[in-house]
């Protein structure tokens, strides 16, 4: 089954912990899976080169998930063979004073991909709905307005030549506990640990309810949501690579036609 069909969120997504451990794209043979992943990375690199050479369309990959879901690790694994000239990772942290003085999409629109580019949003415009909802900083009507603005924003991007892939990295509560504890136990990983992660963990159910709502409100044919089981890091990496490769394959990318004037040109 194709990855885009397998992981498509659907109209009424339900985030169940047991689903986070599924590994439908892994064969069970570690070596075979590693080779499969390498093949996908190689294909993405080739497709990205054509995207860059064509210099007309753009790709936006949105990665969302709770703390420790593996957003950084996914970016690291996915683009190791990509020419960095055509790739731009963007991380959205807590908005600055200058950013909060404007509409919540202002800082996001500044980072959308340029022609020929893949932009990767490590967290995204969804943070400005999810976090305020969970912590009761916006009410239902305001959340509804923000969802509507996101739908308009993503439709504008799609209509101006941006192919959008939105991925929720789905891990279980137990797996998050293990990853957080690993960061605490290993001094070399202390830089990754933020005490706020424990505060957010206390609102696990609230965050998942907010994600289910956000995905249902903003899933569209031109801006689809995919839910990737991510308890297994190898499966997570293969699944996101498969989604991106399949999507870019469907764009029918090609190098620009050659220039006939160069046919008889000889370099002396």
Coordinates of C-alpha atoms in Angstrom, one line a residue:
X1 CA 0.0 0.0 0.0
X2 CA 1.2 3.5 -0.8
X3 CA 2.4 5.5 2.2
X4 CA 0.2 8.5 1.4
X5 CA -2.9 6.3 1.6
X6 CA -1.7 4.3 4.5
X7 CA -1.0 7.2 6.8
X8 CA -3.6 9.7 5.7
X9 CA -5.3 11.1 8.8
X10 CA -8.9 11.2 7.5
X11 CA -11.8 13.3 8.6
X12 CA -12.0 12.2 12.3
X13 CA -8.5 11.2 13.5
X14 CA -8.2 9.4 16.8
X15 CA -4.8 9.3 18.4
X16 CA -4.5 6.0 20.3
X17 CA -1.3 5.0 22.1
X18 CA -1.3 1.5 20.7
X19 CA -1.2 2.8 17.1
X20 CA 2.1 4.6 17.8
X21 CA 4.0 1.2 18.0
X22 CA 2.8 0.0 14.5
X23 CA 5.6 -0.5 11.9
X24 CA 3.8 -1.3 8.6
X25 CA 6.7 -0.2 6.4
X26 CA 9.4 -2.1 8.2
X27 CA 10.1 -5.7 7.1
X28 CA 11.6 -6.8 10.4
X29 CA 15.0 -7.2 8.8
X30 CA 17.2 -4.4 10.0
X31 CA 19.6 -4.5 7.1
X32 CA 16.8 -4.6 4.5
X33 CA 15.0 -1.7 6.2
X34 CA 18.2 0.3 6.2
X35 CA 18.7 -0.3 2.5
X36 CA 15.1 0.7 1.8
X37 CA 15.6 3.9 3.7
X38 CA 18.8 4.7 1.9
X39 CA 17.0 4.2 -1.4
X40 CA 14.3 6.6 -0.4
X41 CA 16.9 9.2 0.6
X42 CA 18.7 8.9 -2.7
X43 CA 15.4 9.3 -4.6
X44 CA 14.5 12.4 -2.6
X45 CA 17.9 13.9 -3.3
X46 CA 17.4 13.3 -7.1
X47 CA 13.8 14.7 -7.0
X48 CA 15.0 17.8 -5.0
X49 CA 17.7 18.4 -7.7
X50 CA 15.0 18.5 -10.4
X51 CA 12.8 20.8 -8.2
X52 CA 15.8 23.1 -7.7
X53 CA 16.6 23.1 -11.5
X54 CA 13.0 23.6 -12.5
X55 CA 12.9 26.6 -10.1
X56 CA 9.1 27.0 -10.4
X57 CA 7.4 25.0 -7.6
X58 CA 8.1 24.6 -3.9
X59 CA 7.6 21.9 -1.2
X60 CA 6.7 22.5 2.4
X61 CA 7.1 19.6 4.9
X62 CA 5.4 20.3 8.3
X63 CA 6.5 18.1 11.2
X64 CA 4.4 18.2 14.4
X65 CA 4.4 16.1 17.5
X66 CA 4.6 16.2 21.2
X67 CA 7.9 16.6 23.0
X68 CA 10.4 13.8 22.1
X69 CA 8.3 12.7 19.1
X70 CA 11.5 12.9 16.9
X71 CA 11.1 16.0 14.8
X72 CA 14.9 16.8 15.0
X73 CA 15.9 13.2 14.4
X74 CA 13.6 13.0 11.4
X75 CA 15.1 16.1 9.8
X76 CA 18.6 14.8 10.4
X77 CA 17.9 11.4 8.8
X78 CA 15.7 12.5 6.0
X79 CA 17.9 15.1 4.4
X80 CA 21.4 13.7 4.8
X81 CA 21.9 13.3 1.0
X82 CA 20.1 16.6 0.0
X83 CA 22.0 19.5 -1.5
X84 CA 21.7 22.1 1.2
X85 CA 21.3 24.9 -1.4
X86 CA 17.8 23.7 -2.0
X87 CA 16.8 22.9 1.6
X88 CA 15.8 25.2 4.4
X89 CA 14.9 23.8 7.9
X90 CA 12.9 26.3 10.1
X91 CA 12.2 25.9 13.8
X92 CA 9.4 27.9 15.4
X93 CA 10.1 28.6 19.1
X94 CA 8.2 30.8 21.5
X95 CA 7.2 33.9 19.6
X96 CA 9.2 37.1 20.3
X97 CA 7.7 40.4 21.4
X98 CA 8.0 41.6 17.8
X99 CA 6.2 38.5 16.5
X100 CA 3.3 38.6 19.1
X101 CA 2.7 42.3 18.1
X102 CA 1.6 41.0 14.7
X103 CA -0.9 38.4 13.5
X104 CA 0.2 34.8 14.4
X105 CA 0.9 33.9 10.8
X106 CA 3.2 36.9 10.1
X107 CA 6.4 35.1 11.2
X108 CA 5.4 31.9 9.4
X109 CA 4.8 33.6 6.0
X110 CA 8.3 34.9 6.1
X111 CA 9.6 31.4 6.1
X112 CA 7.6 29.7 3.4
X113 CA 9.7 28.0 0.7
X114 CA 11.0 29.8 -2.3
X115 CA 10.8 28.5 -5.8
X116 CA 12.9 25.4 -6.2
X117 CA 13.2 24.9 -2.4
X118 CA 12.1 22.4 0.2
X119 CA 11.3 24.1 3.5
X120 CA 10.9 21.9 6.6
X121 CA 8.9 23.4 9.5
X122 CA 10.1 21.8 12.8
X123 CA 6.9 22.8 14.6
X124 CA 4.9 25.4 12.7
X125 CA 1.9 27.7 12.6
X126 CA 0.0 25.0 14.4
X127 CA 1.8 25.8 17.7
X128 CA 0.0 29.1 17.8
X129 CA -3.3 27.3 18.1
X130 CA -2.4 24.1 20.0
X131 CA -0.5 25.6 22.9
X132 CA -2.9 28.5 23.6
X133 CA -5.9 26.0 23.5
X134 CA -4.3 23.6 25.9
X135 CA -3.4 26.4 28.3
X136 CA -6.7 28.2 28.0
X137 CA -5.1 31.3 26.5
X138 CA -7.7 31.5 23.6
X139 CA -11.3 30.5 23.6
X140 CA -13.3 28.4 21.2
X141 CA -14.3 31.2 18.8
X142 CA -10.7 32.5 18.6
X143 CA -9.5 28.9 17.9
X144 CA -12.1 28.6 15.1
X145 CA -10.9 31.9 13.6
X146 CA -7.3 30.7 13.6
X147 CA -8.2 27.4 12.0
X148 CA -10.0 29.3 9.3
X149 CA -6.9 31.5 8.8
X150 CA -4.7 28.5 8.6
X151 CA -6.9 26.9 5.9
X152 CA -6.8 30.2 3.9
X153 CA -3.0 30.4 4.4
X154 CA -2.4 26.9 3.2
X155 CA -4.7 27.3 0.3
X156 CA -2.9 30.4 -0.8
X157 CA 0.4 28.5 -0.6
X158 CA -1.0 25.6 -2.7
X159 CA -2.5 27.9 -5.3
X160 CA 0.9 29.7 -5.7
X161 CA 2.8 26.5 -6.4
X162 CA 3.6 25.0 -3.0
X163 CA 3.1 21.2 -2.4
X164 CA 2.3 20.7 1.3
X165 CA 2.9 17.6 3.3
X166 CA 1.9 17.7 7.0
X167 CA 3.0 15.0 9.3
X168 CA 2.1 14.2 12.9
X169 CA 4.7 12.0 14.6
X170 CA 2.7 9.8 16.9
X171 CA 4.4 8.4 19.9
X172 CA 2.9 6.8 23.0
X173 CA 3.0 8.2 26.5
X174 CA 5.3 5.3 27.6
X175 CA 7.7 6.0 24.8
X176 CA 7.9 9.7 25.6
X177 CA 8.6 8.8 29.2
X178 CA 11.5 6.6 28.1
X179 CA 13.0 9.2 25.9
X180 CA 12.7 11.9 28.5
X181 CA 14.3 9.7 31.1
X182 CA 17.1 8.9 28.7
X183 CA 17.8 12.6 28.3
X184 CA 17.9 13.0 32.1
X185 CA 20.1 10.0 32.7
X186 CA 22.7 10.8 30.0
X187 CA 24.7 14.0 30.8
X188 CA 25.6 14.4 27.2
X189 CA 21.8 14.7 26.4
X190 CA 21.1 17.3 29.2
X191 CA 21.1 20.0 26.5
X192 CA 18.1 18.4 25.0
X193 CA 16.1 18.4 28.2
X194 CA 13.7 21.2 29.1
X195 CA 11.9 21.0 32.4
X196 CA 8.9 22.5 30.6
X197 CA 8.6 19.1 28.8
X198 CA 7.4 17.6 32.1
X199 CA 4.8 20.3 32.5
X200 CA 3.5 19.7 29.0
X201 CA 3.5 15.9 29.7
X202 CA 0.9 16.5 32.5
X203 CA -1.4 17.7 29.8
X204 CA -1.0 14.7 27.5
X205 CA -4.7 14.2 27.0
X206 CA -5.4 17.8 26.4
X207 CA -2.7 18.0 23.8
X208 CA -3.9 15.0 21.9
X209 CA -7.5 16.3 21.9
X210 CA -6.1 19.6 20.5
X211 CA -4.2 17.7 17.8
X212 CA -7.2 15.6 16.8
X213 CA -9.2 18.8 16.5
X214 CA -6.5 20.7 14.5
X215 CA -5.9 17.8 12.1
X216 CA -9.7 17.4 11.5
X217 CA -10.1 21.2 11.0
X218 CA -7.2 21.6 8.5
X219 CA -6.9 18.4 6.5
X220 CA -7.4 19.1 2.8
X221 CA -6.5 17.5 -0.5
X222 CA -4.1 20.4 -1.1
X223 CA -2.7 20.3 2.4
X224 CA -3.1 16.7 3.7
X225 CA -2.3 15.5 7.2
X226 CA -0.5 12.2 7.8
X227 CA -0.2 10.4 11.1
X228 CA 3.0 8.4 11.3
X229 CA 3.6 5.8 14.1
X230 CA 6.8 7.0 15.6
X231 CA 7.6 4.8 18.7
X232 CA 10.1 3.1 16.4
X233 CA 12.7 5.6 15.2
X234 CA 13.7 3.5 12.1
X235 CA 10.0 3.2 11.1
X236 CA 9.4 6.9 11.6
X237 CA 12.3 7.8 9.4
X238 CA 11.3 5.3 6.6
X239 CA 7.6 6.5 6.8
X240 CA 8.3 10.2 6.5
X241 CA 10.8 9.5 3.7
X242 CA 8.2 7.4 1.9
X243 CA 5.6 10.1 2.2
X244 CA 7.9 12.8 0.9
X245 CA 9.3 10.7 -2.0
X246 CA 5.8 9.6 -3.1
X247 CA 4.5 13.1 -3.0
X248 CA 7.4 14.5 -5.0
X249 CA 7.2 11.7 -7.4
X250 CA 3.6 12.7 -8.0
X251 CA 4.7 16.2 -9.0
X252 CA 6.2 14.9 -12.3
X253 CA 9.4 16.9 -11.8
X254 CA 11.8 17.1 -14.6
X255 CA 14.9 19.0 -15.6
X256 CA 14.3 22.0 -17.8
X257 CA 14.5 21.4 -21.6
X258 CA 18.0 21.9 -23.0
X259 CA 19.0 25.0 -24.9
X260 CA 19.3 24.3 -28.7
X261 CA 21.8 27.1 -28.9
X262 CA 24.3 25.1 -27.0
X263 CA 24.2 22.1 -29.4
X264 CA 27.2 23.3 -31.4
X265 CA 29.0 25.1 -28.7
X266 CA 32.5 23.8 -28.1
X267 CA 34.7 24.8 -25.2
X268 CA 38.2 25.7 -26.3

